[in-house]
Coordinates of C-alpha atoms in Angstrom, one line a residue:
M1 CA 13.5 -12.1 -1.3
K2 CA 16.1 -10.2 -3.2
I3 CA 14.8 -9.5 -6.8
L4 CA 16.3 -8.8 -10.4
L5 CA 13.8 -6.1 -12.4
T6 CA 16.2 -6.0 -16.1
G7 CA 14.6 -2.7 -17.4
G8 CA 13.5 -2.0 -14.4
A9 CA 12.8 1.7 -15.3
G10 CA 9.7 0.6 -18.1
F11 CA 6.2 1.6 -17.5
I12 CA 5.4 -2.3 -16.2
A13 CA 8.9 -2.5 -14.4
T14 CA 8.3 0.5 -12.6
H15 CA 4.9 -0.4 -11.1
T16 CA 5.9 -3.8 -10.6
C17 CA 8.4 -2.4 -8.5
V18 CA 6.3 -0.3 -5.9
E19 CA 3.9 -3.8 -5.7
L20 CA 7.2 -5.1 -4.9
C21 CA 8.7 -3.2 -2.0
A22 CA 5.5 -3.3 -0.7
A23 CA 5.2 -7.1 -0.8
G24 CA 8.2 -6.3 1.4
H25 CA 11.2 -8.0 -1.3
D26 CA 14.2 -6.3 -2.4
V27 CA 14.9 -4.7 -5.8
V28 CA 17.3 -4.4 -7.7
I29 CA 16.9 -2.3 -11.6
V30 CA 18.9 -2.7 -14.5
D31 CA 18.7 -0.8 -17.4
N32 CA 20.2 1.2 -20.0
Y33 CA 18.3 3.7 -20.5
V34 CA 17.1 3.3 -24.1
N35 CA 13.3 3.6 -24.0
S36 CA 13.1 4.9 -20.4
N37 CA 14.3 7.8 -17.6
P38 CA 16.2 7.2 -14.5
E39 CA 13.5 9.8 -13.2
A40 CA 10.9 7.3 -13.2
L41 CA 13.2 5.5 -10.3
R42 CA 13.8 8.5 -8.1
R43 CA 9.8 8.4 -8.7
V44 CA 9.3 5.0 -7.6
E45 CA 12.1 5.9 -4.3
E46 CA 9.5 8.7 -3.8
I47 CA 6.8 6.3 -3.5
V48 CA 8.1 3.8 -1.9
G49 CA 10.2 5.8 0.7
H50 CA 13.4 4.3 0.1
P51 CA 16.1 4.0 -1.7
V52 CA 16.4 1.5 -4.9
K53 CA 19.7 -0.3 -6.1
A54 CA 19.9 0.8 -9.7
Y55 CA 22.7 0.0 -12.3
E56 CA 22.9 2.0 -15.7
A57 CA 23.5 -1.8 -18.0
D58 CA 22.9 -3.0 -20.8
V59 CA 21.8 -6.6 -20.3
C60 CA 23.3 -8.2 -23.5
D61 CA 26.5 -7.1 -21.8
P62 CA 28.0 -9.7 -20.5
E63 CA 30.2 -8.0 -17.8
A64 CA 27.8 -5.6 -16.1
M65 CA 25.7 -8.6 -15.8
E66 CA 28.6 -10.7 -14.6
R67 CA 29.3 -7.8 -11.7
I68 CA 25.3 -6.9 -11.1
F69 CA 25.0 -11.2 -10.1
A70 CA 28.6 -11.4 -8.0
E71 CA 27.4 -8.3 -6.4
N72 CA 23.8 -9.4 -5.5
Q73 CA 22.9 -12.8 -4.2
I74 CA 19.6 -12.8 -6.2
D75 CA 16.6 -14.7 -6.2
V76 CA 14.4 -14.6 -8.6
V77 CA 15.0 -12.6 -11.9
V78 CA 11.9 -10.4 -13.8
H79 CA 12.5 -10.3 -17.6
F80 CA 11.4 -6.4 -19.1
A81 CA 13.9 -5.3 -20.9
G82 CA 13.5 -5.1 -24.8
L83 CA 12.7 -2.9 -27.5
K84 CA 8.6 -2.7 -28.4
A85 CA 7.5 -0.8 -30.6
V86 CA 5.3 -3.0 -33.2
G87 CA 5.5 0.1 -35.7
E88 CA 9.4 0.1 -35.0
S89 CA 10.1 -3.8 -35.5
V90 CA 8.7 -4.1 -38.8
Q91 CA 11.3 -0.9 -39.3
I92 CA 14.0 -2.5 -38.2
P93 CA 13.3 -5.9 -37.2
L94 CA 17.1 -7.1 -37.3
R95 CA 17.8 -4.8 -34.2
Y96 CA 14.5 -6.2 -32.3
Y97 CA 16.0 -9.8 -33.0
R98 CA 19.4 -9.2 -32.0
N99 CA 18.6 -7.0 -28.9
N100 CA 15.8 -8.8 -27.4
L101 CA 17.0 -12.8 -27.9
D102 CA 20.6 -11.5 -27.0
S103 CA 19.5 -9.8 -23.8
T104 CA 17.9 -13.1 -23.1
L105 CA 20.5 -15.0 -24.1
T106 CA 22.9 -13.1 -22.1
L107 CA 20.8 -12.9 -19.4
C108 CA 20.7 -16.9 -18.6
E109 CA 24.1 -17.7 -19.3
T110 CA 24.9 -15.2 -16.9
M111 CA 21.6 -16.7 -13.8
A112 CA 23.1 -20.2 -14.6
R113 CA 26.6 -19.2 -13.9
H114 CA 25.4 -18.6 -10.6
G115 CA 22.8 -20.9 -9.5
C116 CA 20.1 -18.4 -10.4
K117 CA 17.2 -19.9 -11.7
R118 CA 14.1 -18.5 -11.2
L119 CA 12.7 -16.0 -14.0
V120 CA 9.5 -14.7 -14.8
F121 CA 9.6 -13.0 -18.3
S122 CA 7.7 -10.8 -19.9
S123 CA 5.6 -11.8 -23.0
S124 CA 2.8 -10.8 -24.7
A125 CA -0.7 -11.7 -26.0
T126 CA 0.8 -11.2 -29.5
V127 CA 2.8 -14.7 -29.6
Y128 CA -1.0 -15.8 -30.2
G129 CA -1.3 -14.5 -33.2
E130 CA -4.7 -14.1 -34.8
P131 CA -7.0 -16.0 -32.9
D132 CA -10.1 -18.4 -34.3
E133 CA -11.5 -17.9 -30.9
V134 CA -11.4 -16.0 -27.5
P135 CA -11.5 -15.6 -25.0
L136 CA -7.8 -16.9 -25.2
R137 CA -6.5 -19.8 -23.6
E138 CA -2.7 -20.3 -22.1
D139 CA -3.1 -24.2 -23.8
M140 CA -4.1 -22.5 -27.9
F141 CA -1.6 -23.1 -30.4
C142 CA -0.1 -19.4 -31.8
K143 CA -0.2 -19.7 -34.5
G144 CA 2.5 -16.9 -35.8
C145 CA 2.7 -13.7 -35.2
T146 CA 2.4 -10.5 -37.4
N147 CA 5.5 -8.4 -36.7
P148 CA 9.2 -9.2 -35.8
Y149 CA 8.5 -8.2 -31.2
G150 CA 5.8 -10.7 -31.7
W151 CA 7.9 -13.2 -32.7
T152 CA 11.2 -12.1 -30.6
K153 CA 8.6 -12.4 -27.6
Y154 CA 7.6 -15.8 -29.2
M155 CA 11.5 -17.0 -30.1
I156 CA 12.4 -16.2 -26.2
E157 CA 9.2 -18.1 -24.8
K158 CA 11.1 -20.9 -26.7
I159 CA 13.7 -20.7 -25.8
L160 CA 13.6 -20.6 -21.9
Q161 CA 11.1 -24.0 -22.6
G162 CA 14.2 -25.7 -23.9
V163 CA 16.2 -24.3 -20.6
V164 CA 14.2 -26.2 -18.7
N165 CA 13.6 -28.9 -21.3
A166 CA 17.8 -28.9 -20.4
D167 CA 17.6 -28.4 -16.7
P168 CA 14.3 -29.1 -14.7
E169 CA 15.9 -27.6 -11.8
W170 CA 15.0 -24.2 -13.2
S171 CA 11.3 -22.6 -13.1
V172 CA 10.1 -20.1 -15.2
V173 CA 6.9 -18.2 -15.0
L174 CA 6.2 -16.3 -18.9
L175 CA 3.4 -14.3 -19.2
R176 CA 1.4 -13.4 -21.8
Y177 CA 0.3 -9.7 -21.2
F178 CA -3.3 -8.3 -23.0
N179 CA -3.5 -4.2 -23.3
P180 CA -1.4 -2.3 -20.0
I181 CA -3.1 0.8 -19.8
G182 CA -3.7 3.4 -16.4
A183 CA -0.4 4.7 -14.2
H184 CA -0.8 4.2 -10.3
E185 CA -2.4 6.7 -8.2
S186 CA -0.2 8.9 -7.2
G187 CA 0.1 10.7 -10.7
R188 CA 4.2 9.8 -10.0
I189 CA 4.9 7.3 -12.4
G190 CA 2.9 6.6 -15.5
E191 CA 3.8 5.1 -19.3
D192 CA 5.8 7.9 -20.9
P193 CA 6.3 7.2 -24.7
N194 CA 9.0 8.4 -26.9
G195 CA 7.0 10.6 -29.8
I196 CA 4.2 9.4 -31.4
P197 CA 2.5 6.9 -29.2
N198 CA 1.7 3.5 -30.4
N199 CA -0.6 2.3 -27.9
L200 CA -5.0 3.8 -28.4
M201 CA -4.4 5.4 -24.1
P202 CA -1.6 7.8 -24.3
Y203 CA -2.9 8.5 -27.7
I204 CA -6.1 9.4 -25.5
T205 CA -4.7 11.1 -23.2
K206 CA -2.3 13.3 -25.6
V207 CA -5.1 14.2 -27.2
A208 CA -7.8 15.0 -24.0
A209 CA -4.3 17.4 -23.0
G210 CA -4.6 19.2 -26.3
Q211 CA -0.9 17.9 -27.1
L212 CA -2.3 15.9 -30.1
K213 CA -5.4 17.3 -32.4
R214 CA -7.4 14.4 -32.1
L215 CA -7.9 10.3 -32.0
T216 CA -7.8 8.1 -35.0
V217 CA -9.4 5.1 -34.8
F218 CA -8.9 2.7 -37.1
G219 CA -11.8 0.8 -38.3
N220 CA -15.3 0.9 -37.4
D221 CA -16.2 -1.9 -39.0
Y222 CA -15.1 -5.2 -37.4
N223 CA -17.3 -8.2 -36.5
T224 CA -18.0 -6.4 -32.7
P225 CA -21.2 -3.9 -31.1
D226 CA -19.9 -1.2 -32.5
G227 CA -18.0 -1.8 -35.5
T228 CA -14.1 -1.2 -33.7
G229 CA -11.9 -3.7 -32.2
V230 CA -11.7 -5.5 -29.0
R231 CA -8.9 -5.7 -26.7
D232 CA -8.8 -6.4 -23.3
Y233 CA -7.7 -3.1 -21.3
I234 CA -5.5 -3.8 -17.9
H235 CA -4.4 -2.0 -15.7
V236 CA -1.1 -1.8 -15.3
V237 CA -1.3 -2.2 -11.0
D238 CA -3.5 -4.7 -11.7
L239 CA -0.5 -6.3 -13.9
A240 CA 2.1 -4.9 -11.4
N241 CA 0.2 -7.2 -8.9
G242 CA 0.7 -10.4 -10.9
H243 CA 4.6 -10.1 -11.6
V244 CA 4.7 -10.4 -7.2
K245 CA 2.5 -13.7 -7.2
A246 CA 4.4 -14.9 -10.3
C247 CA 8.1 -14.2 -8.3
D248 CA 6.5 -15.7 -5.2
Y249 CA 5.5 -19.1 -7.8
A250 CA 8.5 -19.2 -8.8
M251 CA 9.9 -20.1 -6.1
D252 CA 8.4 -22.1 -4.8
H253 CA 7.8 -24.1 -8.6
V254 CA 9.6 -25.9 -10.4
G255 CA 9.3 -26.0 -14.8
C256 CA 7.8 -23.9 -17.1
E257 CA 4.4 -22.1 -16.7
I258 CA 2.5 -19.2 -18.9
F259 CA -0.3 -17.7 -17.3
N260 CA -2.2 -14.9 -19.4
L261 CA -2.9 -11.6 -17.3
G262 CA -5.9 -10.2 -18.8
T263 CA -9.3 -8.9 -17.3
G264 CA -11.2 -11.6 -19.4
V265 CA -13.4 -8.8 -20.3
G266 CA -13.1 -7.3 -23.9
Y267 CA -14.2 -3.5 -24.8
S268 CA -14.0 -2.3 -27.9
V269 CA -12.0 1.5 -29.1
L270 CA -15.7 3.2 -28.3
D271 CA -16.0 1.5 -24.9
L272 CA -12.3 3.4 -23.4
V273 CA -12.8 6.4 -26.0
N274 CA -16.9 7.4 -24.4
T275 CA -15.8 5.8 -21.2
F276 CA -12.6 8.4 -20.8
S277 CA -14.6 11.1 -21.4
R278 CA -17.0 10.5 -19.2
V279 CA -14.8 9.6 -16.0
N280 CA -13.0 12.5 -16.5
E281 CA -15.8 15.1 -18.3
I282 CA -13.8 15.6 -21.2
D283 CA -15.0 15.8 -24.5
L284 CA -12.5 13.9 -27.2
P285 CA -12.5 14.2 -30.5
Y286 CA -11.7 11.5 -33.0
M287 CA -12.5 10.4 -36.5
I288 CA -12.8 7.0 -38.3
G289 CA -9.4 5.6 -40.5
P290 CA -8.6 2.3 -42.3
R291 CA -8.4 -1.0 -41.2
R292 CA -4.6 -1.4 -39.8
A293 CA -3.2 -4.2 -41.2
G294 CA -2.5 -7.4 -38.6
D295 CA -5.2 -6.3 -36.9
V296 CA -7.7 -8.1 -35.7
D297 CA -11.5 -8.0 -34.4
A298 CA -11.7 -9.4 -30.8
C299 CA -8.8 -10.0 -28.6
Y300 CA -9.3 -11.4 -24.9
A301 CA -7.9 -13.3 -22.1
D302 CA -8.8 -16.7 -20.4
P303 CA -7.7 -15.1 -17.0
K304 CA -8.9 -18.9 -15.1
K305 CA -5.9 -19.8 -14.9
A306 CA -4.0 -17.4 -13.4
R307 CA -6.7 -17.2 -10.2
E308 CA -6.8 -20.8 -9.8
V309 CA -3.1 -21.7 -9.9
L310 CA -1.6 -18.1 -8.8
G311 CA -4.4 -16.5 -6.6
W312 CA -4.5 -13.5 -8.9
E313 CA -6.9 -11.9 -11.2
A314 CA -7.6 -8.4 -12.2
R315 CA -9.3 -6.1 -9.5
K316 CA -9.9 -2.4 -10.9
T317 CA -12.1 -0.9 -13.3
L318 CA -12.0 0.3 -16.9
E319 CA -13.0 3.5 -14.9
D320 CA -10.1 3.1 -12.7
M321 CA -7.7 2.6 -16.1
C322 CA -9.5 6.1 -17.4
R323 CA -9.4 7.8 -14.5
D324 CA -6.0 7.1 -13.6
A325 CA -3.9 7.8 -16.9
W326 CA -5.8 10.9 -16.6
H327 CA -3.7 11.6 -13.3
W328 CA -0.6 11.3 -14.1
Q329 CA -1.0 12.7 -17.7
K330 CA -2.6 16.0 -16.6
N331 CA 0.3 16.0 -14.0
N332 CA 2.6 15.3 -15.8
P333 CA 2.4 17.1 -19.3
K334 CA 5.9 16.1 -20.5
G335 CA 6.4 13.0 -18.9
Y336 CA 9.5 12.3 -17.0
H337 CA 10.8 15.5 -18.6
D338 CA 8.8 17.8 -16.8

């Protein structure tokens, strides 16, 4: 298959590119590098051992997308492109709605003109909102998102469901991610956030590297075993392999299907901190701070549907995630800017 990855130079996308190439697929990438670095793609090529065709373009640009589809016979699109920082989305919501919705609309219109009707979408567990119970299942009612970033994911899911309802020849796979962490075992590609990290693991690794003074744990009075929030952390390589399975599924089925991609196991913030310290033999200073608005006690997946329908399940352990994240950080203290 020839597979287009929008936003293909990002954290999850680069790992997905590696796994797709390993599975024998031909990958084409489009990215405007707003939240990524071309060096990531150079390193992907280093890992896979051959060039990967890439376009520097904005997915919101109809002319650019028309050119890409005219020059390539695309079988499946994996749509990663989008702004993704929760906090930033609260500060500049219009930019998030404009960018994330426009990119999806432009992409789908271009796909339809070229008869490409196979799409895997990078969604998020944020669409579930504040759950009444865990684990989270795909058939649960989405109660409402807590930030504009989450709402863009929810709205795009609805747009894509509408596309399928209008034209049943489409195949759309909605992948709801939980909390991807870790890095490729080579240490050559990994998560490279701009500025102060928004996510827990890159914050931990920067504290471990001495780039930040200490970690702040937001709240220790949640209804969990140790009082800190519980989340479903999944190794990014396991997540990438979920996309390989989703692309195969999209080629063989029509309609719209939703899949959780998580381990099904919840770990607390302190579980992650303590495991990182133990596996990497690093003392990790932290302090307890106040809760953050919108954070819930626990959020983890029921991954049964992905296992039964896609034949996919997460295989890597929390120890693997912590070890690989640190291997990436210590070998790339400035990320892709070294």
